[in-house]
mmCIF file of C-alpha atoms in Angstrom:
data_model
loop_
_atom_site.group_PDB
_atom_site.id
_atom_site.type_symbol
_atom_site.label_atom_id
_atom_site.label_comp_id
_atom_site.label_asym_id
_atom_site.label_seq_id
_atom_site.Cartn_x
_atom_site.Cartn_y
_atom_site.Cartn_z
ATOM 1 C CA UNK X 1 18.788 -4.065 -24.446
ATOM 2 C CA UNK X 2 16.961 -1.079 -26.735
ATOM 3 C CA UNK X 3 18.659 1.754 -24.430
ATOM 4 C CA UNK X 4 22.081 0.846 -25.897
ATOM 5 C CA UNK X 5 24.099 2.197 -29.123
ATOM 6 C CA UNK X 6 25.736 -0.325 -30.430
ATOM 7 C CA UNK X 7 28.862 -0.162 -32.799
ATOM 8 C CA UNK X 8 29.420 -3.565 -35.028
ATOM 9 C CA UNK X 9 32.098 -3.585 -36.915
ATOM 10 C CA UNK X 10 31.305 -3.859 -40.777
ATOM 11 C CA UNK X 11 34.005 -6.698 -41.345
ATOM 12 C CA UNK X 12 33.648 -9.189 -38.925
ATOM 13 C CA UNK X 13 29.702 -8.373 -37.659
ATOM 14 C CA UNK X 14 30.633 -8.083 -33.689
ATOM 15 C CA UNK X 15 30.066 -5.546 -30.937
ATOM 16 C CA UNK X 16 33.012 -3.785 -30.566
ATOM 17 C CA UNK X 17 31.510 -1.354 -28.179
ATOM 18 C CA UNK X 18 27.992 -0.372 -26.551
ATOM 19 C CA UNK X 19 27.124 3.214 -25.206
ATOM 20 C CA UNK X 20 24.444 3.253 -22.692
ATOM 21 C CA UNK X 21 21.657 5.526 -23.797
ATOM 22 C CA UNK X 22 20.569 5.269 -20.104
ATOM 23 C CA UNK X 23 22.408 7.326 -17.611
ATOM 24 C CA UNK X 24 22.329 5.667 -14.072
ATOM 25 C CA UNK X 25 23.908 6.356 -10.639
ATOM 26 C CA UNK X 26 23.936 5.278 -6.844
ATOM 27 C CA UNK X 27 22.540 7.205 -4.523
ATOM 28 C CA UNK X 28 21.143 6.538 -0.736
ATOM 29 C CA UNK X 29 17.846 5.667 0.133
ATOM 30 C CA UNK X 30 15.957 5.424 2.812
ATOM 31 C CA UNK X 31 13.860 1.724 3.218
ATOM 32 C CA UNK X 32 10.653 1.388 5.782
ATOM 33 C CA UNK X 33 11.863 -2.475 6.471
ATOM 34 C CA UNK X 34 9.182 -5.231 7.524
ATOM 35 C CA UNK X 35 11.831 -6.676 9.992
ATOM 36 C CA UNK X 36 14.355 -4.682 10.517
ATOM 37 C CA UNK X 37 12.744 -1.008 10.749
ATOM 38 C CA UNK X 38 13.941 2.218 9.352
ATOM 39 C CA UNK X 39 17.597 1.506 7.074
ATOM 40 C CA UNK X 40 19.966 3.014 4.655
ATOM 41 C CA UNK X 41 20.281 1.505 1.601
ATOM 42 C CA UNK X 42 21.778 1.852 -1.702
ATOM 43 C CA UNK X 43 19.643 2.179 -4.553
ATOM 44 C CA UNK X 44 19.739 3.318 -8.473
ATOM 45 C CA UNK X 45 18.980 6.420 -9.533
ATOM 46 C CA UNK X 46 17.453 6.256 -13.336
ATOM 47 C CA UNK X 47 16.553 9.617 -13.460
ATOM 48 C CA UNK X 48 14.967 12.417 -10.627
ATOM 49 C CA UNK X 49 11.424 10.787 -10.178
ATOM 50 C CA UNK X 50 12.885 7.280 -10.865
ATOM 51 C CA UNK X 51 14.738 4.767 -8.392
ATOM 52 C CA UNK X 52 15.513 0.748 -8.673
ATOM 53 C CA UNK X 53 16.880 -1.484 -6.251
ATOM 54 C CA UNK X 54 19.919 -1.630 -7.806
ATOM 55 C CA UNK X 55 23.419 -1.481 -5.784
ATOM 56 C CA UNK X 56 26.590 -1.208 -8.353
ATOM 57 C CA UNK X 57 28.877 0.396 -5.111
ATOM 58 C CA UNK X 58 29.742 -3.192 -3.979
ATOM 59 C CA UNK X 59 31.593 -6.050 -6.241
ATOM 60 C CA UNK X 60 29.555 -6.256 -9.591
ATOM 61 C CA UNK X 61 26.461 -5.266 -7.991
ATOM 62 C CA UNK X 62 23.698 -6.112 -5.629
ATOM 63 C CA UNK X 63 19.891 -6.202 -7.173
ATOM 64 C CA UNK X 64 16.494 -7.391 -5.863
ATOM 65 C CA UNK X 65 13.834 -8.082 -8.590
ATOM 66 C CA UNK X 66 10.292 -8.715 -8.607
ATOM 67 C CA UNK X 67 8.587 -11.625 -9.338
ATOM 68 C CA UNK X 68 4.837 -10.701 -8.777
ATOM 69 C CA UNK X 69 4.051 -14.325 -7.753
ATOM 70 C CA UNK X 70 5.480 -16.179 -10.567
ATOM 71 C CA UNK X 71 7.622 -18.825 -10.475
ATOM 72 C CA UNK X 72 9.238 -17.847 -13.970
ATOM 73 C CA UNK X 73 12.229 -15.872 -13.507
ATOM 74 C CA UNK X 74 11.979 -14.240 -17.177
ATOM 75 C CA UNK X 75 8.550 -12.567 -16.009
ATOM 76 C CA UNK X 76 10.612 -10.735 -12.839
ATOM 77 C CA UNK X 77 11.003 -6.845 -12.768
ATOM 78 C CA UNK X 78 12.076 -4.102 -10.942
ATOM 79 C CA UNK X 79 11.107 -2.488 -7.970
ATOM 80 C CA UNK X 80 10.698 1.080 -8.540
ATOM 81 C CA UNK X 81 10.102 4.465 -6.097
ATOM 82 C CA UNK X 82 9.560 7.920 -7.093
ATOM 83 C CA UNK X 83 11.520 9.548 -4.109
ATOM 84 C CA UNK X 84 13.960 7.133 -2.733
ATOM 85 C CA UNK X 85 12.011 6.690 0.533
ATOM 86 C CA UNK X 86 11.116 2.879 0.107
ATOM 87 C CA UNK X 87 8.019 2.857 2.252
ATOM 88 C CA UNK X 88 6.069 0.389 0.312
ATOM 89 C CA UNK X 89 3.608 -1.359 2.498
ATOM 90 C CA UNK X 90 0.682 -2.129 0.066
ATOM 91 C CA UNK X 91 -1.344 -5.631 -0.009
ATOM 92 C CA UNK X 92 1.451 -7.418 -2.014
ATOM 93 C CA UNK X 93 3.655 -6.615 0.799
ATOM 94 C CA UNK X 94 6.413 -4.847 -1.645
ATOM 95 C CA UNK X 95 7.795 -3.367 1.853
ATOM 96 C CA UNK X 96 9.836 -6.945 1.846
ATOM 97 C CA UNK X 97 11.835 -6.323 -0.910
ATOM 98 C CA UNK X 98 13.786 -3.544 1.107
ATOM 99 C CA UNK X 99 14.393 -6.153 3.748
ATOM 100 C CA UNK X 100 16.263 -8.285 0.813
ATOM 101 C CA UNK X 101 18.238 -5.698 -0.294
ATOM 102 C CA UNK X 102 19.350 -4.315 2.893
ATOM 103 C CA UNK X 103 20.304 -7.777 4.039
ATOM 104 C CA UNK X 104 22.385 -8.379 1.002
ATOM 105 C CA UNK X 105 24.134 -5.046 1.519
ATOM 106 C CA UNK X 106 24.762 -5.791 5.243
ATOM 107 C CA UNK X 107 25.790 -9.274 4.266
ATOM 108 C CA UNK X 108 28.447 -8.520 1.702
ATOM 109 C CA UNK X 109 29.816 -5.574 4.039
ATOM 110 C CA UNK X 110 29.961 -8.529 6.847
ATOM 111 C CA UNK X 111 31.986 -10.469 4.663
ATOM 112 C CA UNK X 112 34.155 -7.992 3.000
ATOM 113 C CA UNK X 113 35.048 -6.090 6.678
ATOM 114 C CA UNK X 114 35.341 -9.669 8.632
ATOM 115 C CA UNK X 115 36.718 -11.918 5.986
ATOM 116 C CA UNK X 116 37.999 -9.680 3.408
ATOM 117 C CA UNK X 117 35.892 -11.492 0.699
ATOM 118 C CA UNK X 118 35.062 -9.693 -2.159
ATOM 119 C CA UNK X 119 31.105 -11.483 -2.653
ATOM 120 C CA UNK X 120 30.649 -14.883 -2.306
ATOM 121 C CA UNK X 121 33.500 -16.098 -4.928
ATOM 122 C CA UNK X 122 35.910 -13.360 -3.958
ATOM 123 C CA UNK X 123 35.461 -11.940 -7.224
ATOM 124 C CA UNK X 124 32.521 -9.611 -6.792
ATOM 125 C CA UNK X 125 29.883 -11.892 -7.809
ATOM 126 C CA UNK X 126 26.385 -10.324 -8.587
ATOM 127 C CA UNK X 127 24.004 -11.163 -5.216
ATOM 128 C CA UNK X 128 20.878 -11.251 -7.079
ATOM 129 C CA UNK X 129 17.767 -11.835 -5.326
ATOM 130 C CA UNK X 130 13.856 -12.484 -6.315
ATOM 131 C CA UNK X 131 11.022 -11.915 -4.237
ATOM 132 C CA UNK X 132 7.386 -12.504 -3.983
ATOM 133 C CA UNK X 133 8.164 -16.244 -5.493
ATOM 134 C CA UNK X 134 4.939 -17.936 -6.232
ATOM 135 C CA UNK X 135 2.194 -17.597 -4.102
ATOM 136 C CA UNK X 136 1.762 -18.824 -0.399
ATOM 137 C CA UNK X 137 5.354 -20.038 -0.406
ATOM 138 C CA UNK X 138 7.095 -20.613 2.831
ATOM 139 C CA UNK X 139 10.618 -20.962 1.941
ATOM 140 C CA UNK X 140 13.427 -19.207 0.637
ATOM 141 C CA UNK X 141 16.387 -20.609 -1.413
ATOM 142 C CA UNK X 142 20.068 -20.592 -3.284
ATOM 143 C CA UNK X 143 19.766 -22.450 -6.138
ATOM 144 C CA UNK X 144 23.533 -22.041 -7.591
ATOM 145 C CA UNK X 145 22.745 -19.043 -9.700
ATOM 146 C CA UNK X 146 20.154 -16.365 -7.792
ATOM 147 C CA UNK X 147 18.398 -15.724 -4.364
ATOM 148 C CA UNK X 148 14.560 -16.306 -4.096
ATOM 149 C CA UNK X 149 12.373 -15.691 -1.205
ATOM 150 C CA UNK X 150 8.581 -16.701 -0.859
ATOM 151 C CA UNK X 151 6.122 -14.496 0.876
ATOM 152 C CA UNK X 152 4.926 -17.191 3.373
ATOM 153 C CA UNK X 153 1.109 -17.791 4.204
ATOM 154 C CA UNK X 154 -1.209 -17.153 6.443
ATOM 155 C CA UNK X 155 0.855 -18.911 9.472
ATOM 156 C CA UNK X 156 4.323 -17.476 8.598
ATOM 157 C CA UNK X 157 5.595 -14.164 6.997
ATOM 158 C CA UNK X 158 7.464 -13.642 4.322
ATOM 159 C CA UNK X 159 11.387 -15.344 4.874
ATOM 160 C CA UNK X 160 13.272 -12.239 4.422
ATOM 161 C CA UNK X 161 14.652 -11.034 7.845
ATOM 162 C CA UNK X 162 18.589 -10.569 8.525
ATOM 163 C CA UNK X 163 19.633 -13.703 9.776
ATOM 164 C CA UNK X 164 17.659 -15.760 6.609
ATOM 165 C CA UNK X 165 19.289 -13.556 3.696
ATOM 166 C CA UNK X 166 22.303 -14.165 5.372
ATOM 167 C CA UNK X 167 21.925 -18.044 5.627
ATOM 168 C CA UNK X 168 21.061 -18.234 1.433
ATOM 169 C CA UNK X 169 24.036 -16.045 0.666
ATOM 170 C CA UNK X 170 26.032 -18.192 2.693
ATOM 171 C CA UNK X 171 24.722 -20.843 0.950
ATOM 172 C CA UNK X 172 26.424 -19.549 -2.182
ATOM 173 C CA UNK X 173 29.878 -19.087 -0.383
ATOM 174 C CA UNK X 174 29.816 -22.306 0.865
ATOM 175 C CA UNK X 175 29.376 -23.516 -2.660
ATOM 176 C CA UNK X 176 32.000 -21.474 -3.751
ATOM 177 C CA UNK X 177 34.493 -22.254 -1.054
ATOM 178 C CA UNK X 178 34.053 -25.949 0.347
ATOM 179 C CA UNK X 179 31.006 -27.143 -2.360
ATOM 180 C CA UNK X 180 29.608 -29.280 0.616
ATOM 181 C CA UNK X 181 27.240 -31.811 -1.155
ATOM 182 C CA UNK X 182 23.872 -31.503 -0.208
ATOM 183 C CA UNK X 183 23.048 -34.685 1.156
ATOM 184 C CA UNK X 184 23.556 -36.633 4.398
ATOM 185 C CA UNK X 185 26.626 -35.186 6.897
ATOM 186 C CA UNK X 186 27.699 -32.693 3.957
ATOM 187 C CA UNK X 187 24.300 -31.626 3.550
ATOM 188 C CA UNK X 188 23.935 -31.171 7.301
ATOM 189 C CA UNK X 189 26.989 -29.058 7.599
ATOM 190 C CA UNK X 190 26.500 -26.854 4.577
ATOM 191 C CA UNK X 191 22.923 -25.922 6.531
ATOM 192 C CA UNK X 192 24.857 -25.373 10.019
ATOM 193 C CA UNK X 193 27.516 -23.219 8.505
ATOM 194 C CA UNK X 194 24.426 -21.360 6.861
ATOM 195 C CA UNK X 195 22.967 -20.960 10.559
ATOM 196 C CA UNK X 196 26.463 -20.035 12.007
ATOM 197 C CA UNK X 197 27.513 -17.192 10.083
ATOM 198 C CA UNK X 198 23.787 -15.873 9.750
ATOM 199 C CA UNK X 199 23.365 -15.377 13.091
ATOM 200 C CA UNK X 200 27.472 -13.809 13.413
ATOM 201 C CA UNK X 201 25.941 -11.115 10.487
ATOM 202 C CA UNK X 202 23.003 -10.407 13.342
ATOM 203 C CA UNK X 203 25.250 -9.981 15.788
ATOM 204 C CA UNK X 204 27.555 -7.653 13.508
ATOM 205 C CA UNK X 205 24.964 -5.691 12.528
ATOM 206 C CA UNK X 206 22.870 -6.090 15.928
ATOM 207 C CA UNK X 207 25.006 -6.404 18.504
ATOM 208 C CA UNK X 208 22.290 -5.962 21.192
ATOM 209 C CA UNK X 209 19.607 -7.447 20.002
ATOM 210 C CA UNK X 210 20.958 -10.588 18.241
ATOM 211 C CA UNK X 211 20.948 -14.482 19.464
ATOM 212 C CA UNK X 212 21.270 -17.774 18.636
ATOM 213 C CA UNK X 213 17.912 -18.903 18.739
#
């Protein structure tokens, strides 16, 4: 918000136009996965020493935040490298969040190459995902707005790999397509079309190492 001009017009009070202050572009990483191994991703370069996971190349953008164990959204920030080589394994297991964002790149190419869908509305919609959510928390989720993924405990890792970003941003098409209520047979089918096309991203993007278990 304080690395914009803004220009309000003296008559009525409103923005007419903001100038970022800020000058930002995309430019390709390289992410150490947990699951998945060594990837290319699509990151945001602030400036030389300065790179967010941040991925405005497809529909209105792809982001992974960090939510350093809280459950309260407003306390999430960004992931950050100096060099664009996301090899992040430290105690709070950071390494993960390349897995997200990788998965969420993979996933909307998947749709857009196979379906021609633009995002999960067909309009581009912002894929926004949160990780490190609370603290021991098997479970990952769509919750109509955003993506969040726990870390797990001390009998499962953290929920991050291919086939389970793929499931919660299916989650979102299949409340933007169908709106399958989550409850009963509905409920049941929304979770099996979450399964389905999860495991057909693993077998687009790993064709020799995918299955349906």
């Amino acid at each position: 918000f304080f690395h914009k001009m803004f220009y309000v017009s003296c008559e009525t009070g409103n923005i007419i136009y903001t100038n970022d202050l800020i000058h930002e572009t995309s430019v390709i990483g390289t992410a150490h996965t947990k699951y998945s191994g060594q990837q290319t991703i699509t990151t945001d370069s602030v400036n030389a020493n300065n790179y967010t996971l941040i991925d405005t190349t497809r529909g209105n953008g792809i982001s992974t935040f960090n939510l350093q164990t809280s459950q309260n959204y407003g306390s999430a920030v960004n992931f950050n490298d100096s060099d664009n080589v996301w090899n992040n394994v430290n105690a709070a297991q950071d390494e993960i969040a390349t897995d997200v964002h990788w998965g969420s790149e993979v996933t909307y190419d998947y749709f857009l190459n196979e379906h021609n869908r633009n995002s999960i509305n067909d309009a581009g919609y912002n894929l926004n995902s949160y990780v490190h959510f609370g603290s021991n928390y098997v479970n990952a989720f769509w919750d109509g707005y955003r993506f969040t993924y726990g870390d797990g405990n001390s009998t499962y890792g953290p929920l991050v790999s291919l086939d389970i970003v793929g499931h919660e941003i299916t989650h979102g098409l299949t409340q933007n397509t169908a709106n399958l209520v989550y409850s009963y047979e509905s409920g049941a089918l929304n979770e099996s079309f979450s399964d389905i096309m999860a495991v057909s991203i693993d077998f687009w993007q790993n064709p020799s190492s995918a299955n349906w278990q």
